[in-house]
PDB file of C-alpha atoms and ligand atoms in Angstrom:
ATOM      1  CA  UNK B   1       0.054  -0.154   0.100  1.00  0.00           C
ATOM      2  CA  UNK B   2       1.340   3.351  -0.860  1.00  0.00           C
ATOM      3  CA  UNK B   3       0.302   6.511   0.616  1.00  0.00           C
ATOM      4  CA  UNK B   4      -0.899   8.142  -2.506  1.00  0.00           C
ATOM      5  CA  UNK B   5      -1.838   5.466  -5.126  1.00  0.00           C
ATOM      6  CA  UNK B   6      -4.665   5.770  -7.523  1.00  0.00           C
ATOM      7  CA  UNK B   7      -8.004   4.242  -5.998  1.00  0.00           C
ATOM      8  CA  UNK B   8      -8.738   1.072  -7.481  1.00  0.00           C
ATOM      9  CA  UNK B   9     -12.186   0.863  -8.895  1.00  0.00           C
ATOM     10  CA  UNK B  10     -14.688  -2.063  -8.151  1.00  0.00           C
ATOM     11  CA  UNK B  11     -14.753  -4.327 -11.169  1.00  0.00           C
ATOM     12  CA  UNK B  12     -18.139  -3.389 -12.903  1.00  0.00           C
ATOM     13  CA  UNK B  13     -19.358  -7.240 -12.575  1.00  0.00           C
ATOM     14  CA  UNK B  14     -19.193  -7.024  -9.020  1.00  0.00           C
ATOM     15  CA  UNK B  15     -22.221  -5.832  -7.133  1.00  0.00           C
ATOM     16  CA  UNK B  16     -21.377  -3.182  -4.512  1.00  0.00           C
ATOM     17  CA  UNK B  17     -24.304  -4.044  -2.103  1.00  0.00           C
ATOM     18  CA  UNK B  18     -23.456  -7.649  -2.373  1.00  0.00           C
ATOM     19  CA  UNK B  19     -19.761  -7.477  -1.182  1.00  0.00           C
ATOM     20  CA  UNK B  20     -18.774  -9.458   1.714  1.00  0.00           C
ATOM     21  CA  UNK B  21     -18.461  -7.072   4.696  1.00  0.00           C
ATOM     22  CA  UNK B  22     -15.549  -9.249   6.403  1.00  0.00           C
ATOM     23  CA  UNK B  23     -13.263 -11.353   4.378  1.00  0.00           C
ATOM     24  CA  UNK B  24     -10.561 -13.772   6.215  1.00  0.00           C
ATOM     25  CA  UNK B  25      -7.764 -15.260   4.775  1.00  0.00           C
ATOM     26  CA  UNK B  26      -5.518 -18.239   5.244  1.00  0.00           C
ATOM     27  CA  UNK B  27      -2.367 -17.154   3.824  1.00  0.00           C
ATOM     28  CA  UNK B  28      -0.891 -20.556   2.683  1.00  0.00           C
ATOM     29  CA  UNK B  29       1.791 -21.986   0.360  1.00  0.00           C
ATOM     30  CA  UNK B  30       4.515 -19.540   1.046  1.00  0.00           C
ATOM     31  CA  UNK B  31       6.950 -22.353   1.572  1.00  0.00           C
ATOM     32  CA  UNK B  32       5.920 -24.123  -1.644  1.00  0.00           C
ATOM     33  CA  UNK B  33       6.170 -20.882  -3.552  1.00  0.00           C
ATOM     34  CA  UNK B  34       9.608 -20.518  -2.368  1.00  0.00           C
ATOM     35  CA  UNK B  35      10.510 -24.233  -3.283  1.00  0.00           C
ATOM     36  CA  UNK B  36       9.351 -23.888  -6.741  1.00  0.00           C
ATOM     37  CA  UNK B  37      11.454 -21.030  -7.099  1.00  0.00           C
ATOM     38  CA  UNK B  38      14.487 -22.934  -5.588  1.00  0.00           C
ATOM     39  CA  UNK B  39      14.576 -20.544  -2.565  1.00  0.00           C
ATOM     40  CA  UNK B  40      14.527 -21.061   0.879  1.00  0.00           C
ATOM     41  CA  UNK B  41      11.032 -21.140   2.570  1.00  0.00           C
ATOM     42  CA  UNK B  42      11.512 -17.760   4.429  1.00  0.00           C
ATOM     43  CA  UNK B  43      11.730 -16.018   0.968  1.00  0.00           C
ATOM     44  CA  UNK B  44       8.042 -17.084   0.493  1.00  0.00           C
ATOM     45  CA  UNK B  45       6.963 -15.555   4.012  1.00  0.00           C
ATOM     46  CA  UNK B  46       8.935 -12.458   2.694  1.00  0.00           C
ATOM     47  CA  UNK B  47       7.032 -12.230  -0.872  1.00  0.00           C
ATOM     48  CA  UNK B  48       3.652 -13.193   1.140  1.00  0.00           C
ATOM     49  CA  UNK B  49       3.789  -9.785   2.971  1.00  0.00           C
ATOM     50  CA  UNK B  50       3.440  -7.793  -0.325  1.00  0.00           C
ATOM     51  CA  UNK B  51       0.455  -9.992  -1.068  1.00  0.00           C
ATOM     52  CA  UNK B  52      -1.216  -9.149   2.132  1.00  0.00           C
ATOM     53  CA  UNK B  53      -0.660  -5.535   1.642  1.00  0.00           C
ATOM     54  CA  UNK B  54      -1.889  -5.531  -1.834  1.00  0.00           C
ATOM     55  CA  UNK B  55      -4.967  -7.235  -0.590  1.00  0.00           C
ATOM     56  CA  UNK B  56      -5.469  -4.802   2.250  1.00  0.00           C
ATOM     57  CA  UNK B  57      -5.511  -1.836  -0.295  1.00  0.00           C
ATOM     58  CA  UNK B  58      -7.757  -3.904  -2.525  1.00  0.00           C
ATOM     59  CA  UNK B  59     -10.429  -4.533   0.008  1.00  0.00           C
ATOM     60  CA  UNK B  60     -10.103  -0.714   1.323  1.00  0.00           C
ATOM     61  CA  UNK B  61     -10.564   0.346  -2.228  1.00  0.00           C
ATOM     62  CA  UNK B  62     -13.357  -1.713  -3.112  1.00  0.00           C
ATOM     63  CA  UNK B  63     -15.275  -1.431   0.087  1.00  0.00           C
ATOM     64  CA  UNK B  64     -14.622  -4.372   2.039  1.00  0.00           C
ATOM     65  CA  UNK B  65     -15.053  -3.305   5.605  1.00  0.00           C
ATOM     66  CA  UNK B  66     -12.840  -5.808   7.422  1.00  0.00           C
ATOM     67  CA  UNK B  67     -10.086  -8.139   6.474  1.00  0.00           C
ATOM     68  CA  UNK B  68      -8.675 -10.817   8.866  1.00  0.00           C
ATOM     69  CA  UNK B  69      -5.497 -12.595   7.964  1.00  0.00           C
ATOM     70  CA  UNK B  70      -4.002 -16.027   9.672  1.00  0.00           C
ATOM     71  CA  UNK B  71      -0.437 -15.249  10.174  1.00  0.00           C
ATOM     72  CA  UNK B  72       0.806 -17.588  12.617  1.00  0.00           C
ATOM     73  CA  UNK B  73      -1.093 -20.808  14.137  1.00  0.00           C
ATOM     74  CA  UNK B  74      -0.681 -22.199  17.674  1.00  0.00           C
ATOM     75  CA  UNK B  75       0.704 -25.270  15.836  1.00  0.00           C
ATOM     76  CA  UNK B  76       3.097 -23.361  13.952  1.00  0.00           C
ATOM     77  CA  UNK B  77       5.602 -23.272  16.664  1.00  0.00           C
ATOM     78  CA  UNK B  78       6.386 -26.879  15.635  1.00  0.00           C
ATOM     79  CA  UNK B  79       8.246 -25.601  12.517  1.00  0.00           C
ATOM     80  CA  UNK B  80      12.204 -25.314  12.660  1.00  0.00           C
ATOM     81  CA  UNK B  81      13.436 -22.794  15.046  1.00  0.00           C
ATOM     82  CA  UNK B  82      15.110 -20.939  12.165  1.00  0.00           C
ATOM     83  CA  UNK B  83      11.805 -20.369  10.226  1.00  0.00           C
ATOM     84  CA  UNK B  84       9.880 -19.476  13.507  1.00  0.00           C
ATOM     85  CA  UNK B  85      12.357 -16.840  14.413  1.00  0.00           C
ATOM     86  CA  UNK B  86      12.452 -15.406  10.970  1.00  0.00           C
ATOM     87  CA  UNK B  87       8.537 -15.005  10.957  1.00  0.00           C
ATOM     88  CA  UNK B  88       8.632 -13.291  14.188  1.00  0.00           C
ATOM     89  CA  UNK B  89      11.299 -10.884  13.336  1.00  0.00           C
ATOM     90  CA  UNK B  90       9.459 -10.366   9.919  1.00  0.00           C
ATOM     91  CA  UNK B  91       6.206  -9.495  11.847  1.00  0.00           C
ATOM     92  CA  UNK B  92       8.152  -6.933  13.987  1.00  0.00           C
ATOM     93  CA  UNK B  93       9.971  -5.405  11.050  1.00  0.00           C
ATOM     94  CA  UNK B  94       6.757  -5.093   8.928  1.00  0.00           C
ATOM     95  CA  UNK B  95       4.770  -3.719  11.807  1.00  0.00           C
ATOM     96  CA  UNK B  96       7.305  -0.968  12.547  1.00  0.00           C
ATOM     97  CA  UNK B  97       7.688  -0.157   8.808  1.00  0.00           C
ATOM     98  CA  UNK B  98       3.910   0.073   7.917  1.00  0.00           C
ATOM     99  CA  UNK B  99       2.407   1.826  11.058  1.00  0.00           C
ATOM    100  CA  UNK B 100       2.780   5.371   9.583  1.00  0.00           C
ATOM    101  CA  UNK B 101       1.144   4.358   6.261  1.00  0.00           C
ATOM    102  CA  UNK B 102      -1.823   2.696   8.044  1.00  0.00           C
ATOM    103  CA  UNK B 103      -2.208   5.753  10.117  1.00  0.00           C
ATOM    104  CA  UNK B 104      -2.412   7.715   6.909  1.00  0.00           C
ATOM    105  CA  UNK B 105      -4.615   5.060   5.227  1.00  0.00           C
ATOM    106  CA  UNK B 106      -6.974   5.140   8.453  1.00  0.00           C
ATOM    107  CA  UNK B 107      -6.705   1.533   9.072  1.00  0.00           C
ATOM    108  CA  UNK B 108      -7.596   0.287  12.295  1.00  0.00           C
ATOM    109  CA  UNK B 109      -5.329  -2.763  13.163  1.00  0.00           C
ATOM    110  CA  UNK B 110      -6.140  -5.415  15.753  1.00  0.00           C
ATOM    111  CA  UNK B 111      -4.320  -8.583  16.834  1.00  0.00           C
ATOM    112  CA  UNK B 112      -6.000 -11.756  17.968  1.00  0.00           C
ATOM    113  CA  UNK B 113      -4.479 -14.647  19.547  1.00  0.00           C
ATOM    114  CA  UNK B 114      -2.234 -15.527  22.660  1.00  0.00           C
ATOM    115  CA  UNK B 115      -0.061 -12.551  22.267  1.00  0.00           C
ATOM    116  CA  UNK B 116       1.354 -12.747  25.649  1.00  0.00           C
ATOM    117  CA  UNK B 117       3.501 -15.782  24.369  1.00  0.00           C
ATOM    118  CA  UNK B 118       5.139 -13.696  21.478  1.00  0.00           C
ATOM    119  CA  UNK B 119       8.658 -12.301  21.817  1.00  0.00           C
ATOM    120  CA  UNK B 120       8.597  -9.213  23.898  1.00  0.00           C
ATOM    121  CA  UNK B 121       9.752  -6.905  21.191  1.00  0.00           C
ATOM    122  CA  UNK B 122       7.083  -8.251  18.941  1.00  0.00           C
ATOM    123  CA  UNK B 123       4.511  -7.550  21.574  1.00  0.00           C
ATOM    124  CA  UNK B 124       5.424  -3.962  22.000  1.00  0.00           C
ATOM    125  CA  UNK B 125       5.065  -3.234  18.441  1.00  0.00           C
ATOM    126  CA  UNK B 126       1.782  -4.993  18.456  1.00  0.00           C
ATOM    127  CA  UNK B 127       0.473  -2.920  21.454  1.00  0.00           C
ATOM    128  CA  UNK B 128       1.667   0.202  19.893  1.00  0.00           C
ATOM    129  CA  UNK B 129       0.165  -0.427  16.379  1.00  0.00           C
ATOM    130  CA  UNK B 130      -3.231  -1.095  18.126  1.00  0.00           C
ATOM    131  CA  UNK B 131      -3.161   1.687  20.393  1.00  0.00           C
ATOM    132  CA  UNK B 132      -2.322   4.117  17.575  1.00  0.00           C
ATOM    133  CA  UNK B 133      -4.858   3.010  15.355  1.00  0.00           C
ATOM    134  CA  UNK B 134      -7.767   2.246  17.528  1.00  0.00           C
ATOM    135  CA  UNK B 135      -9.675   5.361  16.706  1.00  0.00           C
ATOM    136  CA  UNK B 136      -9.177   4.856  12.889  1.00  0.00           C
ATOM    137  CA  UNK B 137     -12.467   4.593  11.173  1.00  0.00           C
ATOM    138  CA  UNK B 138     -11.362   2.993   7.833  1.00  0.00           C
ATOM    139  CA  UNK B 139     -10.869  -0.928   7.501  1.00  0.00           C
ATOM    140  CA  UNK B 140     -10.819  -3.111  10.195  1.00  0.00           C
ATOM    141  CA  UNK B 141      -7.600  -5.237   9.533  1.00  0.00           C
ATOM    142  CA  UNK B 142      -7.123  -8.070  12.029  1.00  0.00           C
ATOM    143  CA  UNK B 143      -3.980 -10.290  12.134  1.00  0.00           C
ATOM    144  CA  UNK B 144      -4.403 -13.613  13.862  1.00  0.00           C
ATOM    145  CA  UNK B 145      -1.062 -14.139  15.453  1.00  0.00           C
ATOM    146  CA  UNK B 146      -0.155 -17.291  17.766  1.00  0.00           C
ATOM    147  CA  UNK B 147      -4.031 -17.927  17.142  1.00  0.00           C
ATOM    148  CA  UNK B 148      -5.592 -21.300  17.556  1.00  0.00           C
ATOM    149  CA  UNK B 149      -9.307 -21.618  17.188  1.00  0.00           C
ATOM    150  CA  UNK B 150      -9.651 -24.238  19.920  1.00  0.00           C
ATOM    151  CA  UNK B 151      -7.429 -22.583  22.359  1.00  0.00           C
ATOM    152  CA  UNK B 152      -9.634 -19.158  21.905  1.00  0.00           C
ATOM    153  CA  UNK B 153     -12.705 -21.373  22.847  1.00  0.00           C
ATOM    154  CA  UNK B 154     -11.100 -23.092  25.937  1.00  0.00           C
ATOM    155  CA  UNK B 155      -9.840 -19.632  27.070  1.00  0.00           C
ATOM    156  CA  UNK B 156     -13.393 -18.103  26.921  1.00  0.00           C
ATOM    157  CA  UNK B 157     -15.006 -21.221  28.737  1.00  0.00           C
ATOM    158  CA  UNK B 158     -12.228 -20.750  31.471  1.00  0.00           C
ATOM    159  CA  UNK B 159     -13.065 -17.029  31.857  1.00  0.00           C
ATOM    160  CA  UNK B 160     -16.780 -17.686  31.858  1.00  0.00           C
ATOM    161  CA  UNK B 161     -16.214 -20.660  34.305  1.00  0.00           C
ATOM    162  CA  UNK B 162     -14.544 -18.148  36.692  1.00  0.00           C
ATOM    163  CA  UNK B 163     -17.378 -15.790  36.562  1.00  0.00           C
ATOM    164  CA  UNK B 164     -19.961 -18.581  37.504  1.00  0.00           C
ATOM    165  CA  UNK B 165     -17.753 -19.852  40.386  1.00  0.00           C
ATOM    166  CA  UNK B 166     -17.926 -16.144  41.759  1.00  0.00           C
ATOM    167  CA  UNK B 167     -21.602 -16.023  41.241  1.00  0.00           C
ATOM    168  CA  UNK B 168     -21.344 -13.320  38.655  1.00  0.00           C
ATOM    169  CA  UNK B 169     -23.026 -15.324  35.740  1.00  0.00           C
ATOM    170  CA  UNK B 170     -25.626 -18.061  35.951  1.00  0.00           C
ATOM    171  CA  UNK B 171     -25.110 -20.903  33.854  1.00  0.00           C
ATOM    172  CA  UNK B 172     -28.379 -20.484  32.128  1.00  0.00           C
ATOM    173  CA  UNK B 173     -27.193 -16.940  30.869  1.00  0.00           C
ATOM    174  CA  UNK B 174     -24.517 -18.218  28.939  1.00  0.00           C
ATOM    175  CA  UNK B 175     -25.641 -17.876  25.379  1.00  0.00           C
ATOM    176  CA  UNK B 176     -23.880 -17.022  22.060  1.00  0.00           C
ATOM    177  CA  UNK B 177     -23.853 -13.226  22.767  1.00  0.00           C
ATOM    178  CA  UNK B 178     -22.101 -13.542  26.174  1.00  0.00           C
ATOM    179  CA  UNK B 179     -19.738 -16.420  24.765  1.00  0.00           C
ATOM    180  CA  UNK B 180     -18.640 -14.204  21.810  1.00  0.00           C
ATOM    181  CA  UNK B 181     -17.837 -11.370  24.212  1.00  0.00           C
ATOM    182  CA  UNK B 182     -15.237 -13.674  25.623  1.00  0.00           C
ATOM    183  CA  UNK B 183     -13.536 -14.464  22.333  1.00  0.00           C
ATOM    184  CA  UNK B 184     -10.378 -12.811  20.987  1.00  0.00           C
ATOM    185  CA  UNK B 185     -12.697 -11.366  18.198  1.00  0.00           C
ATOM    186  CA  UNK B 186     -15.218  -9.751  20.507  1.00  0.00           C
ATOM    187  CA  UNK B 187     -16.765  -6.923  18.548  1.00  0.00           C
ATOM    188  CA  UNK B 188     -15.612  -7.967  15.096  1.00  0.00           C
ATOM    189  CA  UNK B 189     -18.426  -9.161  12.838  1.00  0.00           C
ATOM    190  CA  UNK B 190     -18.045 -13.034  11.726  1.00  0.00           C
ATOM    191  CA  UNK B 191     -16.177 -13.567   8.481  1.00  0.00           C
ATOM    192  CA  UNK B 192     -18.749 -13.697   5.448  1.00  0.00           C
ATOM    193  CA  UNK B 193     -15.951 -15.099   3.148  1.00  0.00           C
ATOM    194  CA  UNK B 194     -12.974 -17.396   3.933  1.00  0.00           C
ATOM    195  CA  UNK B 195     -10.325 -17.655   1.136  1.00  0.00           C
ATOM    196  CA  UNK B 196      -7.513 -20.210   1.536  1.00  0.00           C
ATOM    197  CA  UNK B 197      -4.883 -20.316  -0.855  1.00  0.00           C
ATOM    198  CA  UNK B 198      -2.544 -23.289  -2.099  1.00  0.00           C
ATOM    199  CA  UNK B 199      -5.470 -25.725  -2.597  1.00  0.00           C
ATOM    200  CA  UNK B 200      -5.643 -27.143   1.135  1.00  0.00           C
ATOM    201  CA  UNK B 201      -9.393 -27.733   1.958  1.00  0.00           C
ATOM    202  CA  UNK B 202      -9.094 -27.469   5.634  1.00  0.00           C
ATOM    203  CA  UNK B 203      -9.556 -24.716   8.472  1.00  0.00           C
ATOM    204  CA  UNK B 204      -6.300 -25.497  10.170  1.00  0.00           C
ATOM    205  CA  UNK B 205      -7.836 -24.459  13.473  1.00  0.00           C
ATOM    206  CA  UNK B 206      -8.583 -20.895  12.195  1.00  0.00           C
ATOM    207  CA  UNK B 207     -11.794 -19.038  13.608  1.00  0.00           C
ATOM    208  CA  UNK B 208     -13.565 -22.036  14.359  1.00  0.00           C
ATOM    209  CA  UNK B 209     -16.710 -20.404  16.270  1.00  0.00           C
ATOM    210  CA  UNK B 210     -16.729 -17.314  13.845  1.00  0.00           C
ATOM    211  CA  UNK B 211     -16.969 -19.186  10.828  1.00  0.00           C
ATOM    212  CA  UNK B 212     -19.922 -21.511  11.344  1.00  0.00           C
ATOM    213  CA  UNK B 213     -21.728 -19.879   8.393  1.00  0.00           C
ATOM    214  CA  UNK B 214     -18.812 -18.396   6.281  1.00  0.00           C
ATOM    215  CA  UNK B 215     -18.614 -19.251   2.647  1.00  0.00           C
ATOM    216  CA  UNK B 216     -15.372 -20.974   1.896  1.00  0.00           C
ATOM    217  CA  UNK B 217     -13.470 -20.294  -1.295  1.00  0.00           C
ATOM    218  CA  UNK B 218     -10.089 -22.294  -2.024  1.00  0.00           C
ATOM    219  CA  UNK B 219      -7.696 -21.343  -4.815  1.00  0.00           C
ATOM    220  CA  UNK B 220      -4.741 -23.648  -5.905  1.00  0.00           C
ATOM    221  CA  UNK B 221      -2.649 -20.463  -6.259  1.00  0.00           C
ATOM    222  CA  UNK B 222       0.048 -19.970  -3.622  1.00  0.00           C
ATOM    223  CA  UNK B 223      -0.149 -17.073  -1.563  1.00  0.00           C
ATOM    224  CA  UNK B 224       2.678 -14.947  -2.911  1.00  0.00           C
ATOM    225  CA  UNK B 225       1.001 -15.212  -6.283  1.00  0.00           C
ATOM    226  CA  UNK B 226      -2.267 -14.255  -5.209  1.00  0.00           C
ATOM    227  CA  UNK B 227      -3.276 -10.900  -6.666  1.00  0.00           C
ATOM    228  CA  UNK B 228      -6.112  -8.529  -7.552  1.00  0.00           C
ATOM    229  CA  UNK B 229      -7.198 -10.738 -10.317  1.00  0.00           C
ATOM    230  CA  UNK B 230      -7.585 -13.789  -7.949  1.00  0.00           C
ATOM    231  CA  UNK B 231      -9.449 -11.722  -5.298  1.00  0.00           C
ATOM    232  CA  UNK B 232     -11.775 -10.414  -7.993  1.00  0.00           C
ATOM    233  CA  UNK B 233     -12.475 -14.234  -8.746  1.00  0.00           C
ATOM    234  CA  UNK B 234     -12.971 -14.966  -5.151  1.00  0.00           C
ATOM    235  CA  UNK B 235     -15.452 -12.119  -4.665  1.00  0.00           C
ATOM    236  CA  UNK B 236     -17.466 -12.996  -7.977  1.00  0.00           C
ATOM    237  CA  UNK B 237     -17.759 -16.783  -6.701  1.00  0.00           C
ATOM    238  CA  UNK B 238     -19.105 -15.317  -3.405  1.00  0.00           C
ATOM    239  CA  UNK B 239     -21.626 -13.380  -5.040  1.00  0.00           C
ATOM    240  CA  UNK B 240     -22.862 -16.551  -6.930  1.00  0.00           C
ATOM    241  CA  UNK B 241     -23.331 -18.306  -3.816  1.00  0.00           C
ATOM    242  CA  UNK B 242     -26.982 -18.701  -1.834  1.00  0.00           C
ATOM    243  CA  UNK B 243     -26.260 -18.127   1.752  1.00  0.00           C
ATOM    244  CA  UNK B 244     -29.189 -19.926   3.324  1.00  0.00           C
ATOM    245  CA  UNK B 245     -28.080 -20.048   6.976  1.00  0.00           C
ATOM    246  CA  UNK B 246     -29.957 -23.214   7.569  1.00  0.00           C
ATOM    247  CA  UNK B 247     -33.373 -21.919   6.180  1.00  0.00           C
ATOM    248  CA  UNK B 248     -34.802 -23.052   2.932  1.00  0.00           C
TER     249      UNK B 248
HETATM  250  C1  IPE V 301       1.765 -20.150   5.139  1.00  0.00           C
HETATM  251  O1  IPE V 301       2.623 -20.724   4.140  1.00  0.00           O
HETATM  252  C2  IPE V 301       2.448 -19.074   6.070  1.00  0.00           C
HETATM  253  C3  IPE V 301       2.470 -19.640   7.589  1.00  0.00           C
HETATM  254  C4  IPE V 301       1.983 -20.619   8.007  1.00  0.00           C
HETATM  255  C5  IPE V 301       3.216 -18.599   8.339  1.00  0.00           C
HETATM  256  P1  IPE V 301       3.410 -21.899   4.560  1.00  0.00           P
HETATM  257  O2  IPE V 301       4.753 -21.536   5.366  1.00  0.00           O
HETATM  258  O3  IPE V 301       2.385 -22.919   5.254  1.00  0.00           O
HETATM  259  O4  IPE V 301       3.586 -22.553   3.087  1.00  0.00           O
HETATM  260  P2  IPE V 301       3.529 -24.114   2.835  1.00  0.00           P
HETATM  261  O5  IPE V 301       2.093 -24.222   3.065  1.00  0.00           O
HETATM  262  O6  IPE V 301       4.465 -24.950   3.489  1.00  0.00           O
HETATM  263  O7  IPE V 301       3.795 -24.093   1.383  1.00  0.00           O
HETATM  264  C1  IPE V 302      -2.453 -22.179   8.440  1.00  0.00           C
HETATM  265  O1  IPE V 302      -1.286 -22.827   7.499  1.00  0.00           O
HETATM  266  C2  IPE V 302      -1.856 -21.328   9.219  1.00  0.00           C
HETATM  267  C3  IPE V 302      -1.408 -20.136   8.546  1.00  0.00           C
HETATM  268  C4  IPE V 302      -1.612 -19.760   7.404  1.00  0.00           C
HETATM  269  C5  IPE V 302      -0.804 -18.928   9.406  1.00  0.00           C
HETATM  270  P1  IPE V 302      -0.532 -24.019   7.768  1.00  0.00           P
HETATM  271  O2  IPE V 302       0.430 -24.311   6.553  1.00  0.00           O
HETATM  272  O3  IPE V 302       0.139 -24.117   8.967  1.00  0.00           O
HETATM  273  O4  IPE V 302      -1.727 -25.395   7.735  1.00  0.00           O
HETATM  274  P2  IPE V 302      -1.558 -26.800   7.525  1.00  0.00           P
HETATM  275  O5  IPE V 302      -0.441 -27.206   8.449  1.00  0.00           O
HETATM  276  O6  IPE V 302      -1.363 -27.106   6.262  1.00  0.00           O
HETATM  277  O7  IPE V 302      -2.874 -27.337   8.240  1.00  0.00           O
HETATM  278 MG1   MG V 303       1.134 -24.304   4.653  1.00  0.00          MG
END
């Protein structure tokens, strides 16, 4: 995203009033992309950052109100130490570099996940960026970092159980609304559309509660190659879907 770019027009075949309000992405395939170029896996992650920046810009220009990206799962700690360390450093560097532009572009950035287990210096950048952008009224950009859907649900259960134990909440008061307020994503609407790149047809522990009724779009394209045209195709496919929510 550059400070003064020409605003991208919404492709004419897309209906503005039928755009997803919230798009979630599982940015997968960085490692395979790098391998195909004969490069180390980390080069794929580096390229993946450019893809995300371009997608954020596209969402903003086309009128998608919220974008959530899966950057690091609770299971990704199981990768080689070198790769994990590279990713943590990359996240920190990108955040530091992009903050000013996100302010200019009115982006409100949020992080979801077990942030307390991230390296201290990364935590500091995360806190700073969330604090500085919290009043921005533009696109809501959420980054899932050290995020796991199961961990998030268990954490909510524990918090509610403590309130029950203290007599602050009655078991019969636990409904979907109360539960959602205990998730990391409290206050963020559920994704309408999930895009996963690199052809894998699974959720990989992403937003398990929130995506109960999200439309799923999978493309074989690897994340570093995912571009505006691909996003256009995903949105066009979304607009063909009939969302029934269990009704007829
Ligand atoms: C996704 O790409 C990025 C992260 C999980 C951080 P991968 O690193 O999973 O790439 P592949 O799936 O191995 O190709
Ligand atoms: C999901 O991708 C996590 C992120 C994109 C951050 P993975 O590559 O970790 O998922 P699996 O292992 O293929 O399920
Ligand atoms: Mg992967």
